[in-house]
Amino acid sequence: MPPRTAVMLLLAVVLLAAVPAPARAGDPYAYYDWEVSYVSAQPLGVKQKVIGINGQFPGPALNVTTNWNVVVNVRNALDEPLLLTWNGVQQRKSAWQDGVLGTNCAVPPGWNWTYEFQVKDQVGSFFYFPSTPMHRAAGGYGALTINNRDVIPIPFPFPDGDITLFIGDWYNAGHKALRRALDGGAPLGAPDGVLINGLGPYQYNQSVVPPGLVYERINVEPGKTYRFRVHNVGVSTSLNFRIQNHNLLLVETEGSYTSQQNYSNLDIHVGQSYSFLVTMDQNASTDYYVVASARFVDPSVVDKLTGVAILHYSNSQGPASGPLPDPPNDQYDTAFSINQARSIRWNVTASGARPNPQGSFHYGDITVTDVYFLQSGPPELINGQLRATLNGISYIAPSTPLVLAQLFNVPGVYKLDFPNHPMNRLPKVDTSIINGTYKGFMEIIFQNNATTLLTYHLDGYAFFVVGMDYGLWTENSRGTYNKWDGVARSTIQVFPGAWTAVLVFLDNAGIWNLRVQNLDSWYLGQEVYINVVNPEDNSNMTDLPDNTIFCGALSSLQKEQSHRFQYSKASPVAQWRKTVSLMILVAWFAIWS
Ligand SMILES: *[C@@H]1O[C@H](CO)[C@@H](O)[C@H](O)[C@H]1NC(C)=O
Ligand SMILES: *[C@@H]1O[C@H](CO)[C@@H](O)[C@H](O)[C@H]1NC(C)=O
Ligand SMILES: *[C@@H]1O[C@H](CO)[C@@H](O)[C@H](O)[C@H]1NC(C)=O
Ligand SMILES: *[C@@H]1O[C@H](CO)[C@@H](O)[C@H](O)[C@H]1NC(C)=O
Ligand SMILES: *[C@@H]1O[C@H](CO)[C@@H](O)[C@H](O)[C@H]1NC(C)=O
Ligand SMILES: *[C@@H]1O[C@H](CO)[C@@H](O)[C@H](O)[C@H]1NC(C)=O
Ligand SMILES: *[C@@H]1O[C@H](CO)[C@@H](O)[C@H](O)[C@H]1NC(C)=O
Ligand SMILES: *[C@@H]1O[C@H](CO)[C@@H](O)[C@H](O)[C@H]1NC(C)=O
Ligand SMILES: *[C@@H]1O[C@H](CO)[C@@H](O)[C@H](O)[C@H]1NC(C)=O
């Protein structure tokens, strides 16, 4: 055999061996190798441990294209069990990869676990975060961007650049202290500040912002149009986002193209994602402020709860100056924010991940099969413990994940008796979940009887937002529903003393988390799951991955703990090894030919 052919053969064998069995042949794979560990940071001037990924805070971006398979090997180098969840990614028929306590055993410290999922038929701006209790308050989040395939047009000119911003309230105390406070029955109180991309505010005013904080600077070219993907990854505070002297052209939210509209500012609630086109059409006499400021909080704390980054044109004449751009002046106008929310509509003629129009599924014509009226109350004491409820039930996570309990017929882990309206009875702590109907069309009305704004998120699906108003929802409220261009998304706000109604087609089998995104209320039990079983699919929930971690009643099924790894100081070892082998091969090839 001539040496050249031998090398080619060897190369082919090595490359084939490196690619795992093609579960969904044809679609490309993207591999990520992550080590999650504490890293030291001081975003607001106070040194603390934050959760970093490969030493980065925020974590690295997952930047993929519709239908790609994503493989993420996660090594847990924290001192606590860990799960990452993929906010807004639908995990078609694969609740195994959802990464919440109802679907997966948390990865113990010192173990690794490899997520593998396909980003099927989705395009848009999403993010990932650690779903384990209160971990997001310490970081661990990053972008999950799903690009369109080249063959599917997008409903706007291709932007000149992509800029991702994570905005969020922040506590210096750290997630363990926050958990202790809630365990002790104390509400969290006001945060210490608002971060943009893990950094503190620019010192726009010396009497408000201390000196020496590192802030985010966004470099742009004059005349260009950038796509800003903005995610509220905070603990619990709604934020108003705006850029001095620049319009925000809203084009997409959580996987749906919106009817394009300019906003001078937009309220972004906890867990929500939006993308805007911003044209650099100013004369760069100065830099410009990028602002995220707290909403619906005591005016005396707004100065402190304002994140400020800098937009820097390459031809800028000097630093940003003057007051920050004004927030909405609606202290006494509760309608402003809700009207703004209602103005966000779906562009029904644009195509999403597929060539057919987004509105080709006429949700307004479909008969509703199940109605769930979910009322949230303010946190209250149940058996002496501070808890938050939905329909009077505060969810408690069982030690055996729901999905595993179902597959292995473990009795007594959960009950399928979650009530479809508040019951006139004492609140309780329970593991009661919603019995959904496969291919049913569910109407969910969130009635917020707490005193703060809450956002709700459903895993596994996008729902159609059809109505939102103050007061108590009644049957007559259905007359106000938007049956035509309500946007499909996965996280929606419910104003205090108000309701929001959504419709969802339960075509994705699995057990899916329906949670409040505000971390304190979530921690206190304001969540439930929806069980959706496809009666015709007897290999229910598809195949159990062979790397499944077992816990609770199923601990004895856990194979030998081959997961253990040597902590590396944030060096992606596997990646390095791969690169070196490839370099050796290339060198051989060069020598032999
Ligand atoms: C993400 O991927 C797209 C498509 O491959 C590419 O055009 C874009 O530059 C990438 N963005 C980043 C920030 O890497
Ligand atoms: C992590 O998990 C995968 C399989 O799930 C395994 O192949 C790999 O060797 C493990 N170890 C490390 C250190 O990443
Ligand atoms: C909706 O999408 C279509 C198709 O891409 C596009 O031409 C149109 O400008 C969009 N309309 C709005 C209001 O966003
Ligand atoms: C700085 O902030 C203080 C307190 O809010 C305010 O009184 C003052 O006017 C601000 N200074 C400038 C230059 O805006
Ligand atoms: C949005 O504002 C920009 C200027 O910043 C303008 O060029 C554009 O036409 C506006 N688009 C819409 C849909 O109003
Ligand atoms: C352009 O820059 C000059 C200073 O160089 C400033 O006075 C003027 O207001 C700016 N115009 C606009 C539209 O921003
Ligand atoms: C799922 O399948 C297993 C057998 O593979 C069966 O024992 C179990 O009852 C099924 N669960 C449901 C909810 O259908
Ligand atoms: C759950 O719903 C299915 C139909 O969707 C029904 O057959 C089953 O009996 C229900 N289970 C319980 C416990 O209510
Ligand atoms: C909460 O519900 C009670 C009775 O259901 C009602 O009297 C009260 O006004 C509600 N509060 C809010 C803030 O909606």
XYZ file of C-alpha atoms and ligand atoms in Angstrom, residues 416 435-438, ligand 8:
19
model
C -51.481 13.313 38.547
C -52.202 15.319 33.637
C -51.992 16.706 30.110
C -53.631 15.158 27.064
C -51.337 14.283 24.167
C -54.625 11.204 32.522
O -55.189 11.560 31.293
C -55.391 10.460 30.422
C -55.957 10.976 29.131
O -55.252 12.033 28.656
C -56.363 9.491 31.063
O -56.500 8.386 30.234
C -55.828 9.059 32.420
O -56.797 8.272 33.064
C -55.542 10.270 33.284
N -54.915 9.814 34.506
C -55.299 10.251 35.717
C -54.577 9.677 36.876
O -56.158 11.095 35.848
